[in-house]
C-alpha positions as CSV (number, residue, x, y, z in Angstrom):
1,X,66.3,-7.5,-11.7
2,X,68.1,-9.9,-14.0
3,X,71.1,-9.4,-12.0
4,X,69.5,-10.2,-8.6
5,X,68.0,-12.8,-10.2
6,X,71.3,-14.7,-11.3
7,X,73.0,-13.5,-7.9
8,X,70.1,-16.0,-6.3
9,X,70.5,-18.7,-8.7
10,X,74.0,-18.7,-8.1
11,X,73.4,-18.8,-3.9
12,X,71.1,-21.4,-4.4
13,X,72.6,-23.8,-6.8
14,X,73.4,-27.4,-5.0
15,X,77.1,-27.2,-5.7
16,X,77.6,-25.8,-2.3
17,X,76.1,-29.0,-1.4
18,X,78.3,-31.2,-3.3
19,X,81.4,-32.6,-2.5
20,X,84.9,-33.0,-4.8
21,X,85.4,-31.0,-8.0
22,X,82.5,-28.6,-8.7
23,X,83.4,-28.1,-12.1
24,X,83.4,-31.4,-13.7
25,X,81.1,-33.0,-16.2
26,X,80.8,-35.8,-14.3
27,X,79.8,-34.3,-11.1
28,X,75.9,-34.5,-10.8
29,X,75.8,-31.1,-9.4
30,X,77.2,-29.3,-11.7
31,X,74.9,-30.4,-14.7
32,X,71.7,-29.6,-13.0
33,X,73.4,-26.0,-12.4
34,X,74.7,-25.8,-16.2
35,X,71.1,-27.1,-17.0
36,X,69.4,-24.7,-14.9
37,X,71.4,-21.8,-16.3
38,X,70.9,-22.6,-19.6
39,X,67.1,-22.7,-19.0
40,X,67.1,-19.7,-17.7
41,X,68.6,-18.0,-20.7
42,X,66.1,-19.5,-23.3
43,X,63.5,-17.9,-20.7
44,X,65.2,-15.1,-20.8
45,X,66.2,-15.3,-24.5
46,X,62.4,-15.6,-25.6
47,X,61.4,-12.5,-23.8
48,X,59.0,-14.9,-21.2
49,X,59.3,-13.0,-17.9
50,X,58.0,-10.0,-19.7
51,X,55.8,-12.3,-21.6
52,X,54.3,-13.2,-18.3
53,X,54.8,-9.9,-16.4
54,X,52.7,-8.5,-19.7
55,X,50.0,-11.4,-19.0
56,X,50.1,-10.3,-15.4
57,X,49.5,-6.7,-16.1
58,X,46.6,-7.2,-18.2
59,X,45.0,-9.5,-15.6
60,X,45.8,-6.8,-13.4
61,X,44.4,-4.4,-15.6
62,X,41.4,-6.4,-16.1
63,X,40.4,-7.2,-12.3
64,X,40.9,-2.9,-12.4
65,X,37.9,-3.0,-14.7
66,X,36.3,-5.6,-13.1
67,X,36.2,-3.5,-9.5
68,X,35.5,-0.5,-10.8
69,X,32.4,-1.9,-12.7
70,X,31.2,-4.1,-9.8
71,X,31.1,-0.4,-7.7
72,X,29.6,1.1,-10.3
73,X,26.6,-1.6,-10.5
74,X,27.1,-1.6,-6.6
75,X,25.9,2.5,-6.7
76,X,23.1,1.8,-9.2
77,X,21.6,-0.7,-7.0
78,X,21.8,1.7,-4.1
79,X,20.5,4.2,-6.1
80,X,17.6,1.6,-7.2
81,X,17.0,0.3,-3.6
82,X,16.6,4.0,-2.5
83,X,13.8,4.8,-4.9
84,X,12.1,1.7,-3.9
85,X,12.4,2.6,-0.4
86,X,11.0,6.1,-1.3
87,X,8.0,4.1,-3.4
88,X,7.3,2.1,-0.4
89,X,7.2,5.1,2.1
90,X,5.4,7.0,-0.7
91,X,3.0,4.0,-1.2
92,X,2.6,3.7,3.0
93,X,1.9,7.2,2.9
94,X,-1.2,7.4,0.1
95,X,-2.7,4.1,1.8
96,X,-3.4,5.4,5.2
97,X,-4.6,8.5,3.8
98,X,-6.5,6.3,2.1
99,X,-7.2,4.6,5.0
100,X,-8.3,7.8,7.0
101,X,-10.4,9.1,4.0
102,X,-12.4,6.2,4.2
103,X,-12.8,5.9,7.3
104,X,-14.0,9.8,7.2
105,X,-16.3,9.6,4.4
106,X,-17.9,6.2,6.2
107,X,-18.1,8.4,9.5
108,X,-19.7,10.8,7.3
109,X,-22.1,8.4,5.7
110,X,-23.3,7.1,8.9
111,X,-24.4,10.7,10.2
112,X,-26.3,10.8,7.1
113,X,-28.1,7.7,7.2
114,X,-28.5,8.4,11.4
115,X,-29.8,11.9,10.3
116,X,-32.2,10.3,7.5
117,X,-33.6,7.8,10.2
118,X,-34.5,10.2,12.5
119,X,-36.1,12.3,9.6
120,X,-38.0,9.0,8.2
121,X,-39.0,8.4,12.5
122,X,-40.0,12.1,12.7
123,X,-42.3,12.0,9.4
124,X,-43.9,8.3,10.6
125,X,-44.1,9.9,14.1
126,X,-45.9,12.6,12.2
127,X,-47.7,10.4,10.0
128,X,-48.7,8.2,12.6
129,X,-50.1,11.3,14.6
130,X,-51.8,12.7,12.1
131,X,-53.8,9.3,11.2
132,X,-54.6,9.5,15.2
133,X,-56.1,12.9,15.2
134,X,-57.9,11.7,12.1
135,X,-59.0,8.5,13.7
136,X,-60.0,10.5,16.6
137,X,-61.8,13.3,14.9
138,X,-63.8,10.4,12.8
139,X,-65.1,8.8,16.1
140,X,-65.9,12.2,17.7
141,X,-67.7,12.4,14.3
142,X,-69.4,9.2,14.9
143,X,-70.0,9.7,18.4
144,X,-71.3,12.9,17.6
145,X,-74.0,11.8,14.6
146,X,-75.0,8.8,16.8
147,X,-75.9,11.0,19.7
148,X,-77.2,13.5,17.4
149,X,-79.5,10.4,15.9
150,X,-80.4,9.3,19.6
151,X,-81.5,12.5,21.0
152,X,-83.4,13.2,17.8
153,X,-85.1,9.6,18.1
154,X,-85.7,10.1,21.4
155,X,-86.9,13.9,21.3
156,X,-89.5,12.5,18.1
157,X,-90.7,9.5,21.0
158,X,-90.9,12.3,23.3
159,X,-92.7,15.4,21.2
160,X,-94.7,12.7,19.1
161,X,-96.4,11.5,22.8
162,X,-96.5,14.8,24.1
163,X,-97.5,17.0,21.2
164,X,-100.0,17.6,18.1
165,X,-99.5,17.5,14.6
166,X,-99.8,21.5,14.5
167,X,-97.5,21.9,17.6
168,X,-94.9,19.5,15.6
169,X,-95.1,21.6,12.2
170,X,-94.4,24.7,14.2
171,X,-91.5,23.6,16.1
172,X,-90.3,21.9,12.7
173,X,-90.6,25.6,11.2
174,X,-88.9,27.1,14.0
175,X,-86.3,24.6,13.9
176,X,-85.7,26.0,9.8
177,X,-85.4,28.9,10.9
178,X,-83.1,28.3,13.6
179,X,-80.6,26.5,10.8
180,X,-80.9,29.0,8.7
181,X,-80.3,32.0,10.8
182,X,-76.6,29.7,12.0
183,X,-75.8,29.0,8.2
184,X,-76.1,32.7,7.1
């Protein structure tokens, strides 16, 4: 390399360029070459190429690192985002069951409260019926005594014009006996 390196300097160098004696202090040319040269050996002479080839390397090196942990955090956050993404589908997932098992157990509740509405009609139905039979029995009842009480007014207008005090007493007798033989 240092060889190739001094085969280009050489090529390159403006004395080519120049015109009379090359090498002669006084030509312009020639300095700047001499100059050149001679920086090029303290560079040399200090070691700085490999100072800055070393420099190079561990900046190299360094991005090297750099890469290989940005791909490493790169994975873990794939990693990361696919657990979320299994969360969410996970979380998705429970909600409509959730969803659904409401919606069942509301389903549910409403045959229930259908079923004890037409249990609370039925017994008020029921209730309803049974105060109307009661109602009705009560005015047959009534009915009943009041006719009872009219045709015994009217029988006591009819026997007290038509018949005697002994003829009464006898059919009052007859009429205790007549109870009494239906209670027995």
């Amino acid at each position: 390399m240092k060889r190739l390196s001094l085969l280009f300097v050489l090529l390159a160098s403006p004395a080519f360029a120049a015109s009379g004696p090359f090498f002669s202090l006084r030509n312009t040319d020639f300095v700047v070459t001499l100059a050149f040269l001679l920086f090029l050996a303290i560079l040399v002479y200090y070691k700085v190429p490999q100072l800055v080839g070393g420099l190079l390397d561990k900046r190299a090196e360094g991005i090297r690192n750099d890469l290989a942990e940005a791909r490493r955090l790169r994975e873990e956050a794939q990693e990361i985002y696919a657990s979320y993404e299994r969360r969410q589908r996970e979380v998705k997932s429970q909600a409509a069951d959730i969803v659904a098992n409401a919606k069942r157990e509301a389903t549910l509740e409403a045959e229930k409260a259908k079923n004890a509405l037409k249990v609370s009609i039925a017994r008020r139905l029921q209730a309803a019926e049974d105060q109307i039979s009661s109602a009705e029995g009560d005015a047959v009842r009534a009915v009943r005594d009041r006719a009872i009480q009219t045709a015994i007014a009217a029988a006591t207008e009819v026997l007290g014009k038509q018949a005697t005090a002994s003829e009464r007493s006898a059919g009052i007798d007859k009429a205790i006996d007549d109870v009494a033989l239906r209670l027995n």
